[in-house]
mmCIF file of C-alpha atoms in Angstrom:
data_model
loop_
_atom_site.group_PDB
_atom_site.id
_atom_site.type_symbol
_atom_site.label_atom_id
_atom_site.label_comp_id
_atom_site.label_asym_id
_atom_site.label_seq_id
_atom_site.Cartn_x
_atom_site.Cartn_y
_atom_site.Cartn_z
ATOM 1 C CA MET A 900 -0.146 0.390 -0.043
ATOM 2 C CA ALA A 901 1.676 3.495 -1.085
ATOM 3 C CA GLY A 902 2.005 6.143 1.044
ATOM 4 C CA HIS A 903 3.055 4.071 4.330
ATOM 5 C CA ARG A 904 6.709 5.041 5.057
ATOM 6 C CA SER A 905 8.407 5.295 8.307
ATOM 7 C CA SER A 906 9.401 7.788 10.503
ATOM 8 C CA GLU A 907 12.774 10.318 10.246
ATOM 9 C CA LEU A 908 13.864 8.703 13.140
ATOM 10 C CA GLU A 909 13.098 5.216 12.570
ATOM 11 C CA THR A 910 15.084 5.381 9.491
ATOM 12 C CA GLU A 911 17.986 7.418 10.988
ATOM 13 C CA LYS A 912 18.655 4.075 13.561
ATOM 14 C CA ARG A 913 18.066 1.680 10.823
ATOM 15 C CA VAL A 914 20.672 3.169 8.862
ATOM 16 C CA PHE A 915 22.786 3.478 12.191
ATOM 17 C CA GLN A 916 22.267 -0.448 12.534
ATOM 18 C CA ILE A 917 23.235 -0.839 9.319
ATOM 19 C CA GLN A 918 26.588 1.045 9.672
ATOM 20 C CA GLY A 919 27.306 -1.252 12.667
ATOM 21 C CA TRP A 920 26.873 -4.616 10.517
ATOM 22 C CA ILE A 921 29.033 -2.900 7.400
ATOM 23 C CA ILE A 922 32.071 -2.365 9.994
ATOM 24 C CA SER A 923 31.296 -5.688 11.297
ATOM 25 C CA GLY A 924 32.569 -6.897 7.765
ATOM 26 C CA VAL A 925 28.834 -8.884 6.909
ATOM 27 C CA PRO A 926 28.424 -9.020 3.378
ATOM 28 C CA ASP A 927 26.029 -6.830 1.606
ATOM 29 C CA TYR A 928 23.905 -9.673 0.731
ATOM 30 C CA LEU A 929 23.369 -10.828 4.239
ATOM 31 C CA ILE A 930 22.508 -6.916 5.046
ATOM 32 C CA ILE A 931 19.852 -7.291 2.354
ATOM 33 C CA LYS A 932 18.238 -9.975 4.006
ATOM 34 C CA ASN A 933 18.731 -8.991 7.751
ATOM 35 C CA ILE A 934 17.086 -6.081 6.690
ATOM 36 C CA GLU A 935 14.019 -7.933 4.835
ATOM 37 C CA GLN A 936 13.752 -9.676 7.767
ATOM 38 C CA GLN A 937 14.309 -7.341 10.759
ATOM 39 C CA PHE A 938 12.503 -4.002 9.904
ATOM 40 C CA ILE A 939 8.734 -3.709 9.886
ATOM 41 C CA ASN A 940 6.741 -1.606 8.139
ATOM 42 C CA ASN A 941 4.004 0.587 9.097
ATOM 43 C CA ASN A 942 1.347 -1.746 8.115
ATOM 44 C CA GLY A 943 3.305 -4.990 9.379
ATOM 45 C CA LYS A 944 5.191 -6.541 6.587
ATOM 46 C CA GLY A 945 8.470 -6.856 6.263
ATOM 47 C CA LEU A 946 10.831 -4.508 3.598
ATOM 48 C CA SER A 947 10.957 -5.105 -0.105
ATOM 49 C CA ARG A 948 14.112 -6.219 -1.792
ATOM 50 C CA ARG A 949 14.369 -2.083 -3.340
ATOM 51 C CA GLN A 950 13.797 -0.301 0.248
ATOM 52 C CA ALA A 951 16.399 -2.912 1.541
ATOM 53 C CA LYS A 952 19.031 -2.132 -1.202
ATOM 54 C CA VAL A 953 18.255 1.908 -0.607
ATOM 55 C CA LEU A 954 18.887 2.211 3.258
ATOM 56 C CA LEU A 955 22.137 -0.129 2.520
ATOM 57 C CA GLN A 956 22.685 2.317 0.029
ATOM 58 C CA LYS A 957 22.427 5.469 2.507
ATOM 59 C CA ALA A 958 24.014 3.663 5.171
ATOM 60 C CA TYR A 959 27.213 3.337 2.617
ATOM 61 C CA LYS A 960 26.638 7.023 1.859
ATOM 62 C CA ILE A 961 26.324 8.879 5.188
ATOM 63 C CA TRP A 962 29.614 6.434 5.986
ATOM 64 C CA HIS A 963 31.543 8.200 3.587
ATOM 65 C CA GLU A 964 30.568 11.391 3.851
ATOM 66 C CA GLU A 965 31.502 10.802 8.023
ATOM 67 C CA GLU A 966 34.791 9.529 7.288
ATOM 68 C CA GLU A 967 35.538 12.035 4.597
ATOM 69 C CA ALA A 968 38.499 14.066 6.655
ATOM 70 C CA THR A 969 40.393 16.477 5.369
ATOM 71 C CA ILE A 970 44.254 15.937 6.194
ATOM 72 C CA GLU A 971 44.354 19.249 8.550
ATOM 73 C CA GLN A 972 40.745 18.044 10.507
ATOM 74 C CA LYS A 973 42.702 14.536 10.654
ATOM 75 C CA ARG A 974 45.860 16.187 11.592
ATOM 76 C CA ALA A 975 44.459 18.389 14.417
ATOM 77 C CA LEU A 976 42.005 15.324 15.674
ATOM 78 C CA ARG A 977 46.037 13.044 16.304
ATOM 79 C CA ILE A 978 47.294 16.040 17.708
ATOM 80 C CA ALA A 979 44.395 15.772 19.980
ATOM 81 C CA GLU A 980 45.113 12.412 20.861
ATOM 82 C CA LEU A 981 48.396 13.096 21.387
ATOM 83 C CA LYS A 982 47.369 16.235 23.693
ATOM 84 C CA GLN A 983 45.036 13.482 25.555
ATOM 85 C CA ASP A 984 47.681 10.968 26.050
ATOM 86 C CA VAL A 985 50.379 13.165 28.012
ATOM 87 C CA ARG A 986 47.145 14.149 30.274
ATOM 88 C CA ASN A 987 46.237 10.552 31.086
ATOM 89 C CA MET A 988 49.633 9.608 31.966
ATOM 90 C CA LYS A 989 50.059 8.554 35.761
ATOM 91 C CA GLU A 990 51.934 11.580 38.117
ATOM 92 C CA SER A 991 54.208 8.974 39.583
ATOM 93 C CA TYR A 992 55.220 7.950 36.107
ATOM 94 C CA LYS A 993 56.106 11.620 34.058
ATOM 95 C CA GLY A 994 58.776 11.573 36.505
ATOM 96 C CA THR A 995 60.838 8.498 35.724
ATOM 97 C CA PRO A 996 62.901 8.609 32.744
ATOM 98 C CA GLN A 997 60.696 5.966 30.633
ATOM 99 C CA GLY A 998 58.268 8.563 31.749
ATOM 100 C CA MET A 999 60.057 11.177 30.325
ATOM 101 C CA SER A 1000 61.174 9.236 27.075
ATOM 102 C CA VAL A 1001 58.401 8.856 26.334
ATOM 103 C CA LEU A 1002 56.704 12.667 26.695
ATOM 104 C CA ASN A 1003 59.413 13.673 24.379
ATOM 105 C CA SER A 1004 58.546 11.268 22.012
ATOM 106 C CA ILE A 1005 54.899 12.670 21.967
ATOM 107 C CA LYS A 1006 56.120 16.516 21.891
ATOM 108 C CA LYS A 1007 58.574 15.738 18.893
ATOM 109 C CA GLU A 1008 55.360 13.612 17.209
ATOM 110 C CA ILE A 1009 53.427 17.027 17.991
ATOM 111 C CA SER A 1010 56.266 18.720 16.659
ATOM 112 C CA LYS A 1011 56.134 16.794 13.720
ATOM 113 C CA LEU A 1012 52.483 17.122 13.196
ATOM 114 C CA GLU A 1013 52.452 20.816 13.322
ATOM 115 C CA GLY A 1014 55.277 21.066 10.784
ATOM 116 C CA LEU A 1015 57.915 23.029 13.105
ATOM 117 C CA TYR A 1016 60.369 21.322 11.715
ATOM 118 C CA PRO A 1017 62.461 22.087 7.895
ATOM 119 C CA ALA A 1018 61.209 19.553 5.417
ATOM 120 C CA LYS A 1019 63.966 17.186 4.094
ATOM 121 C CA THR A 1020 65.352 18.013 1.403
ATOM 122 C CA HIS A 1021 68.933 17.928 -0.123
ATOM 123 C CA ILE A 1022 71.233 19.724 -2.944
ATOM 124 C CA VAL A 1023 73.634 18.225 -4.466
ATOM 125 C CA LYS A 1024 75.633 21.050 -6.571
ATOM 126 C CA GLY A 1025 76.170 19.747 -10.233
ATOM 127 C CA ASP A 1026 74.796 22.716 -12.320
ATOM 128 C CA LYS A 1027 75.117 25.993 -10.916
ATOM 129 C CA ASP A 1028 71.454 27.189 -12.914
ATOM 130 C CA ASN A 1029 69.720 23.447 -11.782
ATOM 131 C CA PRO A 1030 71.037 21.619 -8.824
ATOM 132 C CA ILE A 1031 69.605 18.218 -8.523
ATOM 133 C CA ILE A 1032 67.060 18.504 -5.274
ATOM 134 C CA VAL A 1033 66.876 14.853 -3.437
ATOM 135 C CA THR A 1034 64.000 13.925 -1.560
ATOM 136 C CA ASP A 1035 63.019 11.304 0.119
ATOM 137 C CA ASN A 1036 60.468 10.176 -2.129
ATOM 138 C CA ARG A 1037 61.911 7.280 -4.140
ATOM 139 C CA GLU A 1038 59.765 7.706 -7.548
ATOM 140 C CA GLU A 1039 60.824 11.559 -8.462
ATOM 141 C CA LEU A 1040 64.574 10.661 -7.777
ATOM 142 C CA ASP A 1041 64.353 7.773 -10.489
ATOM 143 C CA GLU A 1042 62.187 10.227 -12.616
ATOM 144 C CA LYS A 1043 64.431 13.006 -12.617
ATOM 145 C CA ILE A 1044 67.893 10.896 -13.497
ATOM 146 C CA ALA A 1045 65.987 9.173 -16.192
ATOM 147 C CA LYS A 1046 65.689 12.102 -17.443
ATOM 148 C CA LEU A 1047 69.666 13.242 -16.253
ATOM 149 C CA LEU A 1048 69.775 10.573 -18.699
ATOM 150 C CA ALA A 1049 68.337 10.924 -21.328
ATOM 151 C CA LYS A 1050 69.817 15.031 -21.532
ATOM 152 C CA ILE A 1051 73.245 13.242 -21.225
ATOM 153 C CA SER A 1052 72.747 10.901 -23.982
ATOM 154 C CA ILE A 1053 71.011 13.240 -26.382
ATOM 155 C CA LYS A 1054 73.867 15.416 -26.176
ATOM 156 C CA LYS A 1055 76.859 12.703 -26.942
#
């Protein structure tokens, strides 16, 4: 019968439960089967396969939107987690040499995340106008070396 719809609150509860199944690693076909059997419409019948697929799609969409965070948000979250770890340390442990080592490593990690350390690059002086810049990225380095070798072979 057309016109029977679940309330917004009921739909949110269902989507939340479906997301739990997704997190638990339940395969999609079993999730759809569970939706059809467990969720009941206002008319007392189970949901149709189409309704189950729509709910599953909505759960994935909401999950993706919530999980999508910018690198700045992730960095800020990680810094906050590290600061909370420092606050949660026992005071008796903080004064020990091991505790000081842990505190220093946490502070160092926070400093890296905040960008306080300069980027690691090395300049090798070969050509005065176009020095070779070596970075930690191996793929970039391989490409630059290939280009330089190609230039040398063309000049000969």
